[in-house]
Coordinates of C-alpha atoms in Angstrom, one line a residue:
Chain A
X68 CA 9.8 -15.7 -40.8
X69 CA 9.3 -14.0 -37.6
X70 CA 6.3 -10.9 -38.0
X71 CA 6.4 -7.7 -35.4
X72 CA 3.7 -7.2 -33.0
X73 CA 0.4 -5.0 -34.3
X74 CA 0.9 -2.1 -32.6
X75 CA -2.4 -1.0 -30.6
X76 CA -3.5 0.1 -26.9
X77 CA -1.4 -3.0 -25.2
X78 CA -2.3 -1.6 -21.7
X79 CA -6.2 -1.1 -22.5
X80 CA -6.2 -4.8 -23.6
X81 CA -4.8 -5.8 -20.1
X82 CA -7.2 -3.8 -18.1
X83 CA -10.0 -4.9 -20.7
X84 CA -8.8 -8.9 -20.1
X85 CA -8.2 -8.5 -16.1
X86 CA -11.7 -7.0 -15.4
X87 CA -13.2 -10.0 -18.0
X88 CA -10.9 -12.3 -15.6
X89 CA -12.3 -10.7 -12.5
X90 CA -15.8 -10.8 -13.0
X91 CA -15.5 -14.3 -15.1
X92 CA -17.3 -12.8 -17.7
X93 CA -16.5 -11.6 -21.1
X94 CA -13.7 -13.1 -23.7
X95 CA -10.7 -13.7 -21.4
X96 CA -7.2 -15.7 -21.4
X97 CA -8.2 -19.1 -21.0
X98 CA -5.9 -22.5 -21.1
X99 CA -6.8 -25.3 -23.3
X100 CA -10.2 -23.3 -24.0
X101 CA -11.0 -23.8 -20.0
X102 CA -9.2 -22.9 -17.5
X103 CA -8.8 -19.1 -16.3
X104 CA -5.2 -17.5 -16.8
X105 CA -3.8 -15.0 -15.2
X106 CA -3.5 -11.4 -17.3
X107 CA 0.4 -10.5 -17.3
X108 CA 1.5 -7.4 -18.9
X109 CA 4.8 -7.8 -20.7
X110 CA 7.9 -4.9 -20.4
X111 CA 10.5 -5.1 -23.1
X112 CA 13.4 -2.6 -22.4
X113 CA 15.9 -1.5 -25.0
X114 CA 18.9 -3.7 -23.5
X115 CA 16.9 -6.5 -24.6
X116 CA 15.5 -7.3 -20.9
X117 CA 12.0 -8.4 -20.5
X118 CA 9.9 -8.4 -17.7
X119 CA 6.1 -9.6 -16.9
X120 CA 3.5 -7.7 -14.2
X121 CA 0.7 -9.8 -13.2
X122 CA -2.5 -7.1 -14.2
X123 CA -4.8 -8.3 -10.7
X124 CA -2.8 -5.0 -9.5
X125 CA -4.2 -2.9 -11.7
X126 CA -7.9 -4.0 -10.1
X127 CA -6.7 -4.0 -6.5
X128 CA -8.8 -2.5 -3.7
X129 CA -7.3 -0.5 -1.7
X130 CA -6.4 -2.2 1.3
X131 CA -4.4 -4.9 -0.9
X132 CA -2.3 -1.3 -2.0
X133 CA 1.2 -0.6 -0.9
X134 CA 1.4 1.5 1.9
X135 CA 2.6 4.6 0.3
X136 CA -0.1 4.5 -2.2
X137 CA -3.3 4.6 0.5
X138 CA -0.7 7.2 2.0
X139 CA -1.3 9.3 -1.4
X140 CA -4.8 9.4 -1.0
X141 CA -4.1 11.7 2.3
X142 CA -1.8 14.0 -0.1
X143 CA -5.0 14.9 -2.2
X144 CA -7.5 17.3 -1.6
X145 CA -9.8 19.5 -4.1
X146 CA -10.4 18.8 -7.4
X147 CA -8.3 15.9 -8.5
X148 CA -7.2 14.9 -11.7
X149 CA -6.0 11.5 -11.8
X150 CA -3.1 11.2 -14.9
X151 CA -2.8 7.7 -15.7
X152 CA -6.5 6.3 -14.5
X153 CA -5.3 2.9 -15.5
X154 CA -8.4 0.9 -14.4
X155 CA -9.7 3.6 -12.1
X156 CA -8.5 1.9 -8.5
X157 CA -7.4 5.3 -7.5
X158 CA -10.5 7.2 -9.0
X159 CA -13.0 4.8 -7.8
X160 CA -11.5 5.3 -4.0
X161 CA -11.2 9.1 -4.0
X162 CA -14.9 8.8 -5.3
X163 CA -15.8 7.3 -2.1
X164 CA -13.8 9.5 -0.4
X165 CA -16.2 12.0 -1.5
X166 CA -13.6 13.6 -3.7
X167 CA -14.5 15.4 -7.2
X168 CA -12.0 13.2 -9.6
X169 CA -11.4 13.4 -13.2
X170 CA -9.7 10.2 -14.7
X171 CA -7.3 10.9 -17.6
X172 CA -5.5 8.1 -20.0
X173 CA -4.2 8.0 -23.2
X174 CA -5.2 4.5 -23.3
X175 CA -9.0 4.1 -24.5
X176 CA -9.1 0.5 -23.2
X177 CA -8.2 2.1 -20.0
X178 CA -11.3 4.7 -19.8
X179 CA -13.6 2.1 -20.9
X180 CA -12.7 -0.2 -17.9
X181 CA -12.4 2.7 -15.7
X182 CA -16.3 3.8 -16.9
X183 CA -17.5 0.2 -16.8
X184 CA -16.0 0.1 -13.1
X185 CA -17.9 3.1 -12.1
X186 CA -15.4 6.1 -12.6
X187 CA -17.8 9.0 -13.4
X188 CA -15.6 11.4 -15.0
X189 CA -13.0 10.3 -17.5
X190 CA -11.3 12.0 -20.1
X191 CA -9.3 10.3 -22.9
X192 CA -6.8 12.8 -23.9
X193 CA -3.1 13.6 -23.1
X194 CA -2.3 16.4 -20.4
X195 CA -1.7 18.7 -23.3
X196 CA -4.7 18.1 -25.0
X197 CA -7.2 18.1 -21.5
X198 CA -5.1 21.4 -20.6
X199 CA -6.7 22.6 -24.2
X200 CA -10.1 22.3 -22.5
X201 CA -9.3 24.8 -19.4
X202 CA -10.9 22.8 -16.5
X203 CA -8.7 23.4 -13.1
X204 CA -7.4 21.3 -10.6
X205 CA -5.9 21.2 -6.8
X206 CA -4.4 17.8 -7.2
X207 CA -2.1 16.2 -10.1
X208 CA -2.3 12.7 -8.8
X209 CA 0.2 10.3 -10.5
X210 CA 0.1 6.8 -8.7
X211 CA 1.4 3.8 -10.1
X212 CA 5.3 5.2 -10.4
X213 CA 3.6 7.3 -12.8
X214 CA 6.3 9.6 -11.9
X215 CA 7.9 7.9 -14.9
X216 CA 5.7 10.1 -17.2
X217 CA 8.4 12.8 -16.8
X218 CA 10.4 10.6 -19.2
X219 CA 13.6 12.7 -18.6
X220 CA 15.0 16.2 -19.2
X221 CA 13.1 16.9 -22.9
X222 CA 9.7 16.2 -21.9
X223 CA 9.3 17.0 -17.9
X224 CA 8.9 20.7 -18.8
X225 CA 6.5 19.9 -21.0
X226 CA 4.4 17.7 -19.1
X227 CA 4.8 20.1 -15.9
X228 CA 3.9 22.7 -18.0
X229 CA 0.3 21.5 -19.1
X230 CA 0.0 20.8 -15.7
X231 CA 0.8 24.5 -14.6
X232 CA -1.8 25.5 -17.0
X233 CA -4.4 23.4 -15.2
X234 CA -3.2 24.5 -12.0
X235 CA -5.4 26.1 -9.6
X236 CA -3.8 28.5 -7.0
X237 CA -2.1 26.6 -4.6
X238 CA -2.5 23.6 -6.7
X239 CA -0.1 20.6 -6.2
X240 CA 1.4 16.8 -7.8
X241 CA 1.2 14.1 -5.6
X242 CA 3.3 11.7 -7.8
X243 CA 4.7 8.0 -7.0
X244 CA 8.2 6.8 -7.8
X245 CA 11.1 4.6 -6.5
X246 CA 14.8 5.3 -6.9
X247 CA 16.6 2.9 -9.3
X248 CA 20.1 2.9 -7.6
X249 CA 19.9 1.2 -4.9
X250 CA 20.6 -2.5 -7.0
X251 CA 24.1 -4.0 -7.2
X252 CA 22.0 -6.4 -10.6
X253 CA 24.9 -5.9 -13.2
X254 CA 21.9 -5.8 -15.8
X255 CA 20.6 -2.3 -14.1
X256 CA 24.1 -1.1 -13.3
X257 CA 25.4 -1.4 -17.0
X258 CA 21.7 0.0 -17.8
X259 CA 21.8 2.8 -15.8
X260 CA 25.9 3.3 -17.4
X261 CA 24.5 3.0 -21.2
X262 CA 22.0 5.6 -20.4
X263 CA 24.5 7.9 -19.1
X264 CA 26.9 7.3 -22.1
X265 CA 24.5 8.3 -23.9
X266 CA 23.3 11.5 -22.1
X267 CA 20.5 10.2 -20.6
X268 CA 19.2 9.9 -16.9
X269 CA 20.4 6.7 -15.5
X270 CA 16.9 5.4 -14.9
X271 CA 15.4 7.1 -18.2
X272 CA 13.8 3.6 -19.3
X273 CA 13.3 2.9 -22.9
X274 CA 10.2 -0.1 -22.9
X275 CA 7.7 -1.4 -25.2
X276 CA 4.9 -2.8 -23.7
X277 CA 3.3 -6.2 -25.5
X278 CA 0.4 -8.1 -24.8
X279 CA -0.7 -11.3 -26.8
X280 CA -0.5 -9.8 -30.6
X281 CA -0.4 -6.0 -29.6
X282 CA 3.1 -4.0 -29.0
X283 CA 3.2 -0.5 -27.5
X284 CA 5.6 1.9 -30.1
X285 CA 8.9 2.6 -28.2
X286 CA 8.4 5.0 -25.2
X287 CA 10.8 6.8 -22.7
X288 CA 10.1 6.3 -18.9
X289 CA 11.8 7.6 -16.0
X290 CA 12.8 6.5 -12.9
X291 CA 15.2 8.7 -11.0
X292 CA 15.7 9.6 -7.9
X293 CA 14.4 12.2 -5.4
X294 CA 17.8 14.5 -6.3
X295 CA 17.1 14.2 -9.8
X296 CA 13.5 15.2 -9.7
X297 CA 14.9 18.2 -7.7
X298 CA 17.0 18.7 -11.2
X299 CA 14.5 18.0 -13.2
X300 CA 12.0 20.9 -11.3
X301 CA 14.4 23.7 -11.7
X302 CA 12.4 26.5 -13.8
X303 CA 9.7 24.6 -14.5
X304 CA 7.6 26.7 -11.5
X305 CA 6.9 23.6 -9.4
X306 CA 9.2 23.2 -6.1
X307 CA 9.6 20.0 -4.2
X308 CA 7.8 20.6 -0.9
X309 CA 7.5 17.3 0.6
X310 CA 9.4 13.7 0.1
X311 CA 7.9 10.1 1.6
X312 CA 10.2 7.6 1.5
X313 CA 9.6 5.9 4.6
X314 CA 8.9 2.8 1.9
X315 CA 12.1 3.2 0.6
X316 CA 13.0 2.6 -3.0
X317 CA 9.6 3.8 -3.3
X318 CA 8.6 7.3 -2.7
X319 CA 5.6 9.9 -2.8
X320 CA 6.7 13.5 -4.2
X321 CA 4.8 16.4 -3.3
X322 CA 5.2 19.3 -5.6
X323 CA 3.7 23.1 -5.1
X324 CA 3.4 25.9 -7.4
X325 CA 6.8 28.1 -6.8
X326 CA 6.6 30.0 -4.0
X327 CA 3.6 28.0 -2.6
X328 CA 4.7 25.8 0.5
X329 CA 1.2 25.2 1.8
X330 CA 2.0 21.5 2.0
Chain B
X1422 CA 19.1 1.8 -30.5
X1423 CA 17.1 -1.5 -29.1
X1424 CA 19.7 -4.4 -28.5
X1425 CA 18.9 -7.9 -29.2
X1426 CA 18.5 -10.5 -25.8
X1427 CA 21.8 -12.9 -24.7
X1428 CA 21.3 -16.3 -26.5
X1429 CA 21.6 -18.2 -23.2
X1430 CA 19.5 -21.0 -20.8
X1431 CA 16.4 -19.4 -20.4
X1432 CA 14.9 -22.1 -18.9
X1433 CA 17.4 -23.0 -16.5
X1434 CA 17.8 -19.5 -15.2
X1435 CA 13.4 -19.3 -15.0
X1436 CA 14.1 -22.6 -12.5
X1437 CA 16.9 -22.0 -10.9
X1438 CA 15.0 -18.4 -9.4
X1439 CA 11.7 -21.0 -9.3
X1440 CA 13.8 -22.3 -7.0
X1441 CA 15.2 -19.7 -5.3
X1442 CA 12.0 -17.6 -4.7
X1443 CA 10.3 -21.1 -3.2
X1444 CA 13.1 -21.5 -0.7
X1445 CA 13.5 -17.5 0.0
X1446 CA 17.5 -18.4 -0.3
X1447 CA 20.1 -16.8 -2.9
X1448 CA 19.6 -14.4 -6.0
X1449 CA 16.2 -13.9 -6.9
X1450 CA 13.8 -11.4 -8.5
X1451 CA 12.7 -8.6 -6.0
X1452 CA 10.4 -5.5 -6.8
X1453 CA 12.4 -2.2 -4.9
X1454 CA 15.5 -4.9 -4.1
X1455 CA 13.0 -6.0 -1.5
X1456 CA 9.9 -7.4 -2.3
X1457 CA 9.8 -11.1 -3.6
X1458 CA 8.0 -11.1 -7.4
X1459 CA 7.0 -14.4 -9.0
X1460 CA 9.5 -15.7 -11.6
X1461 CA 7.6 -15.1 -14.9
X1462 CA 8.8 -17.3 -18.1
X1463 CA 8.0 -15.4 -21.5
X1464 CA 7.2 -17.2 -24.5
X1465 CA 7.5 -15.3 -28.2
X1466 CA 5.8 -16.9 -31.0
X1467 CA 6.9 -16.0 -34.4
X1468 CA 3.4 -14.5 -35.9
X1469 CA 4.2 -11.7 -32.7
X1470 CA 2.1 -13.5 -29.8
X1471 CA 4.0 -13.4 -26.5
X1472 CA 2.6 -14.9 -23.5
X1473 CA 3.9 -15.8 -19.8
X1474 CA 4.0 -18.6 -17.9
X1475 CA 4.2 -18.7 -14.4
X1476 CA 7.0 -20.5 -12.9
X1477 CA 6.1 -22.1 -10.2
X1478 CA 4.4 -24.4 -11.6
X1479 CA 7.6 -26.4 -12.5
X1480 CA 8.1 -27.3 -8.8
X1481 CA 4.5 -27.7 -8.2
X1482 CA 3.8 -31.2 -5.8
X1483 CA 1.6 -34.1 -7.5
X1484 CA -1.5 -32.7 -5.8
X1485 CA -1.5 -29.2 -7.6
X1486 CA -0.8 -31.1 -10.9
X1487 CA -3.6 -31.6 -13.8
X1488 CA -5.2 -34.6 -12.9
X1489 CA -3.8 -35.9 -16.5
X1490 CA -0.1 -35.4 -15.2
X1491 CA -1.4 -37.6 -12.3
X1492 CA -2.6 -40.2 -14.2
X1493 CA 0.7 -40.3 -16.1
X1494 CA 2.6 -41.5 -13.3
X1495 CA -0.1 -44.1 -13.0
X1496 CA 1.4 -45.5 -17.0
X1497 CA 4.6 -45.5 -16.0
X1498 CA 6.8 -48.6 -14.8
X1499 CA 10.3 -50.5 -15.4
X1500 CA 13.0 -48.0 -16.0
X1501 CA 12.0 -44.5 -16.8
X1502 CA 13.5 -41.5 -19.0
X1503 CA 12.0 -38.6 -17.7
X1504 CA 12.4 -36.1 -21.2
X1505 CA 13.0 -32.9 -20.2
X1506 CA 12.8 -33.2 -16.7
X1507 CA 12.6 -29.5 -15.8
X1508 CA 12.9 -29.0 -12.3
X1509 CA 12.6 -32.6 -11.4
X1510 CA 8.9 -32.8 -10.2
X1511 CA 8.2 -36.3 -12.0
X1512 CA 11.5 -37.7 -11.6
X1513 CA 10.7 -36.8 -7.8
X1514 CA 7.2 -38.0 -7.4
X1515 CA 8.8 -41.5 -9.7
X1516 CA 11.9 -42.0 -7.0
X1517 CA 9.1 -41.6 -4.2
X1518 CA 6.9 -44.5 -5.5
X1519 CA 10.8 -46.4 -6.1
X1520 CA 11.0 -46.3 -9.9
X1521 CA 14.3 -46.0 -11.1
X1522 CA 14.3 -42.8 -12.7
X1523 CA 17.0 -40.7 -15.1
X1524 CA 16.2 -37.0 -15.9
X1525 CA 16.8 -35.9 -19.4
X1526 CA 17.5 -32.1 -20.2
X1527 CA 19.7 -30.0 -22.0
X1528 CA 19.4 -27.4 -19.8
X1529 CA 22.4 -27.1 -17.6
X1530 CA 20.2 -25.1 -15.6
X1531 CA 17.5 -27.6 -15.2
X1532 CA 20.1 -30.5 -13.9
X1533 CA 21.1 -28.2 -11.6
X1534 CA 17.6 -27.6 -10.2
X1535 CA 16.6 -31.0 -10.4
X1536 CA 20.1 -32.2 -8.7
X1537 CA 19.6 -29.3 -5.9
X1538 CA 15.7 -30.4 -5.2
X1539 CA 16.8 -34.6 -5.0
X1540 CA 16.8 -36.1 -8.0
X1541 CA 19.7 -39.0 -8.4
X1542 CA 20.5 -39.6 -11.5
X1543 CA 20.5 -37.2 -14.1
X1544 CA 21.4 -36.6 -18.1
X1545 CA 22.5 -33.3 -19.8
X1546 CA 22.2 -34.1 -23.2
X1547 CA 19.9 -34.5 -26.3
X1548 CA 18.2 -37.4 -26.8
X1549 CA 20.5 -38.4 -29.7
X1550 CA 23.6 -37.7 -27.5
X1551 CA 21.8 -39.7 -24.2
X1552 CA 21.0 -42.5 -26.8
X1553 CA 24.8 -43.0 -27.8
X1554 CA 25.4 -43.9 -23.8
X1555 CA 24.1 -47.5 -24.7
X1556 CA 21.3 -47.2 -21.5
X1557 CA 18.1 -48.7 -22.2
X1558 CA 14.6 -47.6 -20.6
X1559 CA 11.0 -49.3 -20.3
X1560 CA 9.4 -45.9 -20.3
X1561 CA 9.8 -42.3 -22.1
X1562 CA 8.0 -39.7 -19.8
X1563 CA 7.3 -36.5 -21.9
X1564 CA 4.8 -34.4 -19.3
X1565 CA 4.2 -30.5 -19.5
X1566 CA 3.3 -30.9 -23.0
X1567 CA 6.6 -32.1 -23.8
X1568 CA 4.6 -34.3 -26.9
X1569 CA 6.0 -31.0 -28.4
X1570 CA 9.5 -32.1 -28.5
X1571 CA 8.2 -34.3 -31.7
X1572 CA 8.8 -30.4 -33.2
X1573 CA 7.0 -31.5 -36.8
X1574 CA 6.9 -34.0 -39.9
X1575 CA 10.8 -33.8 -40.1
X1576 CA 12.3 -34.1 -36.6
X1577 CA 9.6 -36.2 -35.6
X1578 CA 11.3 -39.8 -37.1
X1579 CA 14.6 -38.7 -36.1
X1580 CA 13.0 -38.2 -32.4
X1581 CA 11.1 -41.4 -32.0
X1582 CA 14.5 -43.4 -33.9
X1583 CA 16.9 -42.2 -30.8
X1584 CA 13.7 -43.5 -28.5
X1585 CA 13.6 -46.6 -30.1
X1586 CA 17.3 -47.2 -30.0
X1587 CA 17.3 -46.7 -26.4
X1588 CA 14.1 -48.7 -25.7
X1589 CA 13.8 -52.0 -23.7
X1590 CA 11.4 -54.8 -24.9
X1591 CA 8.0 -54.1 -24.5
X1592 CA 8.8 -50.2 -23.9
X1593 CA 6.3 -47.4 -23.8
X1594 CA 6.3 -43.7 -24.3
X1595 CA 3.8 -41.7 -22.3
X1596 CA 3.4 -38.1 -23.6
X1597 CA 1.4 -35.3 -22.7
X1598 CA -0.2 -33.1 -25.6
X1599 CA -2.6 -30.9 -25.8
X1600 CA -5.2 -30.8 -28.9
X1601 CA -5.0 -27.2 -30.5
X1602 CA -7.5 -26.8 -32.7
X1603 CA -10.9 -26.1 -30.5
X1604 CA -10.0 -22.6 -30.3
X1605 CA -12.2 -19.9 -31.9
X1606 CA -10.0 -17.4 -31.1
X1607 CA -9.4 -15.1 -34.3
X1608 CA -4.9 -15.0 -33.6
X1609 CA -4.8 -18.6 -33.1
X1610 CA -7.0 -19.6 -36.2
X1611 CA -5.3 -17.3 -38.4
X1612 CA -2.0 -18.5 -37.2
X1613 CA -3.1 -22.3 -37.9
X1614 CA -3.8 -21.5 -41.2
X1615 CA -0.4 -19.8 -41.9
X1616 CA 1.4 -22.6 -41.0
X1617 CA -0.5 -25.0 -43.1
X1618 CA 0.2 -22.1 -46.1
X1619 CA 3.8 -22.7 -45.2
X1620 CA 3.5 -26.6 -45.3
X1621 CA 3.8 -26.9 -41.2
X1622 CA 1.5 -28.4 -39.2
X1623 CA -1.2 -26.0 -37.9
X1624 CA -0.6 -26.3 -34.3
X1625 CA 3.6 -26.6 -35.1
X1626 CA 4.9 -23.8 -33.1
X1627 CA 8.0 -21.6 -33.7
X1628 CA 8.9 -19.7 -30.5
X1629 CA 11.4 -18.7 -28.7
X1630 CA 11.9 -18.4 -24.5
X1631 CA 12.8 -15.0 -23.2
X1632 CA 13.7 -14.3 -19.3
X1633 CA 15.1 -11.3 -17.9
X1634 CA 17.9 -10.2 -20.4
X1635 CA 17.8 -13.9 -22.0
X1636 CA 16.8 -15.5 -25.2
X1637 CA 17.0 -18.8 -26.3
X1638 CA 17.0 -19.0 -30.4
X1639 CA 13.9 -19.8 -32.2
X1640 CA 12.8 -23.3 -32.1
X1641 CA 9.7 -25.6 -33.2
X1642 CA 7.4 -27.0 -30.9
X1643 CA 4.4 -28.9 -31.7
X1644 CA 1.1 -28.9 -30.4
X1645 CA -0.9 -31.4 -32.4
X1646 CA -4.3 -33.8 -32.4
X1647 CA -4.5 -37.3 -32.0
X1648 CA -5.1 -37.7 -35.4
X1649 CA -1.9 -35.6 -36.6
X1650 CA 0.2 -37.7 -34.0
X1651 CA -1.1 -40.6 -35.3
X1652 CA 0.3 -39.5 -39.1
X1653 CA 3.5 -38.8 -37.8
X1654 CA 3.8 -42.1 -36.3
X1655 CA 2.9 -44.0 -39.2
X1656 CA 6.9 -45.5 -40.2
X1657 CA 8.5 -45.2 -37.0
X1658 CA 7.8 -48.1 -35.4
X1659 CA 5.8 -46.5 -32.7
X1660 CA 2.3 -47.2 -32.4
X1661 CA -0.4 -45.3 -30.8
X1662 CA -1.8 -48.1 -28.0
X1663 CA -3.9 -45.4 -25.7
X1664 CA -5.2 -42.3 -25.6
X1665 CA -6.7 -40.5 -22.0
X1666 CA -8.4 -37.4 -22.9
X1667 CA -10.6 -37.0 -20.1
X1668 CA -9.2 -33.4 -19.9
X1669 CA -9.7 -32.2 -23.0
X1670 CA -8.2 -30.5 -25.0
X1671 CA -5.3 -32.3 -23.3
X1672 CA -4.4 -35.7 -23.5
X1673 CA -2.0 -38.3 -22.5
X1674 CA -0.5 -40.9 -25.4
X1675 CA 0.6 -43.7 -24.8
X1676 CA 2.7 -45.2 -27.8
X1677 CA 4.3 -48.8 -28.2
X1678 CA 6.9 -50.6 -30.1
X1679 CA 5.4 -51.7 -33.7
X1680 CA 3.3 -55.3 -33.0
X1681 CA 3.3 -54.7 -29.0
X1682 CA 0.0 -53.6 -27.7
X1683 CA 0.8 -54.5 -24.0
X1684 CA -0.7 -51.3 -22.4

């Protein structure tokens, strides 16, 4: 008889077991008892494809970064709020920077690393509920393709809503993601097909996360590209001011307030 | 709607883009279409554990083995069955110190790895099906914890029976296993005691391999003490002769035919 995963924080375990793996304290994946393992994060998608992401990224100082991502930090000024703190990488280095940053996550394994890393302000909360608490910021910052928290044409308004509402004037997103399209894999071509068949965004992922016993419910989680954020913007009162792709599939979006181009 | 994996040969495709990512030549897993990733094998265990195994390992060269693996070449002489010889690492390292040497897999995928990296003469087939072919060996090599091919009280006679029918005078197994029960960790104890509930042995594994959009079906595998490979021994006419476990919790076995103790 085969039992389900427990469903719990899968990514909070991950950044909990990488930073244990990191320092070499703390319980940790070992093999045989003995010998350190690495921390991979497991992706289920809906079509039944499984991928692994080795967690050490989630730790990484910023010169061992992608370009684009130390490129982000330049996109950031004011108060930044930092959706998706993960294990604080991006927090801890606009700290140095001098930067005020607040680190939000959904996952509570997540603020505790980022706290025991040195993060100072953290907030465990979805946007909608930190919007409840009326702080402002200049920056959105979504690293990490967190892009993907868009999820697709339901729930962007939504989400760029709450961030409106913690918009300060002349406020912007500076928001990481990569254009799925460019693959000839017949896996992600009949993917991105289904997805359309069924009125969904070719790139609108549907992924479990998993990690040892823990699974992640079901979640949507987009990756699109730069014309279909453009689609995805209209009426929502952001405007795409400013597109970096020179790391092409990847790319950094900058978004403004409507009507702002102070970019 | 979440669709079930391909049954396929999960294994053979993890080598064959081992293989591929190690020589930077033909299809091959690439973050952005551009960026080599490391080939990732999942493993799903039927109480909802999942774990990953790095890949590369499989074509790792004798000096970034265990030092047990070493000493297993050390054991081995005369004609050799290599049991599930993966990606041909042992067979390789055998033919280089001029043992005659026949890989063992029924993974097509694996024969072709193992073909493609040097290895001479090869077998895809089952044990039963590679004992009907009348060849006889003076050693069974079960490395990588391939002990766990013993699967359990059931398969374990039938296993050792379609050795013993192919085995020379005087022959030997040497198996590599790996002692499960110093663990402390709360999933792995409760999942011990489970299968002792359900009349397994604690450390008898039911998983199943996942890669990319593959599955293999679910399948036992056994990870078991000395004491419990003893036990299963007892009628087969295989007798424990030596045990290594210098590196515990692993060990290598060495078993004999019934009244031979020639190690």
């Amino acid at each position: 008889m085969v039992t389900s995963p427990l469903v719990g924080d899968v990514f909070g375990a991950v950044v909990r077991d990488a930073l244990a793996v990191s320092r070499g304290v703390g319980a940790r994946p070992l093999a045989g008892g003995r010998l350190p393992r690495p921390v991979i994060e497991i992706v289920e998608r809906d079509d039944g494809l499984i991928s692994a992401v080795m967690a050490d990224g989630y730790l990484a100082e910023p010169d061992q970064w992608p370009a684009h991502d130390r490129r982000a930090l330049d996109l950031v000024r004011g108060r930044v709020l930092d959706i998706g703190v993960g294990a604080g990488r991006a927090a801890l280095a606009l700290q140095e920077r001098g930067l005020r940053v607040t680190g939000l996550d959904i996952s509570a394994g997540a603020i505790a690393v980022s706290r025991a890393r040195g993060v100072r302000d953290l907030a465990h909360a979805s946007v909608e509920q930190h919007a409840a608490a009326g702080r402002r910021y200049d920056t959105f910052l979504l690293l990490g393709n967190n892009l993907g928290l868009l999820q697709g044409r339901e729930r962007a308004p939504e989400f760029l809503a709450a961030l409106a509402r913690m918009a300060s004037p002349g406020a912007r997103v500076v928001a990481q993601g990569t254009d799925p399209y460019g693959t000839t894999d017949p896996v992600q071509v009949r993917y991105h097909a289904r997805n359309r068949e069924h009125g969904r965004l070719g790139g609108q992922l549907r992924l479990r996360l998993r990690y040892r016993e823990l699974a992640t419910d079901w979640f949507d989680y987009l990756v699109c590209s730069v014309d279909e954020l453009s689609e995805l913007l209209s009426g929502t009162g952001w405007d795409l001011a400013d597109v970096d792709d020179a790391d092409a599939p990847y790319y950094l979006a900058t978004l403004v307030r409507a009507g702002g181009r102070r970019v």
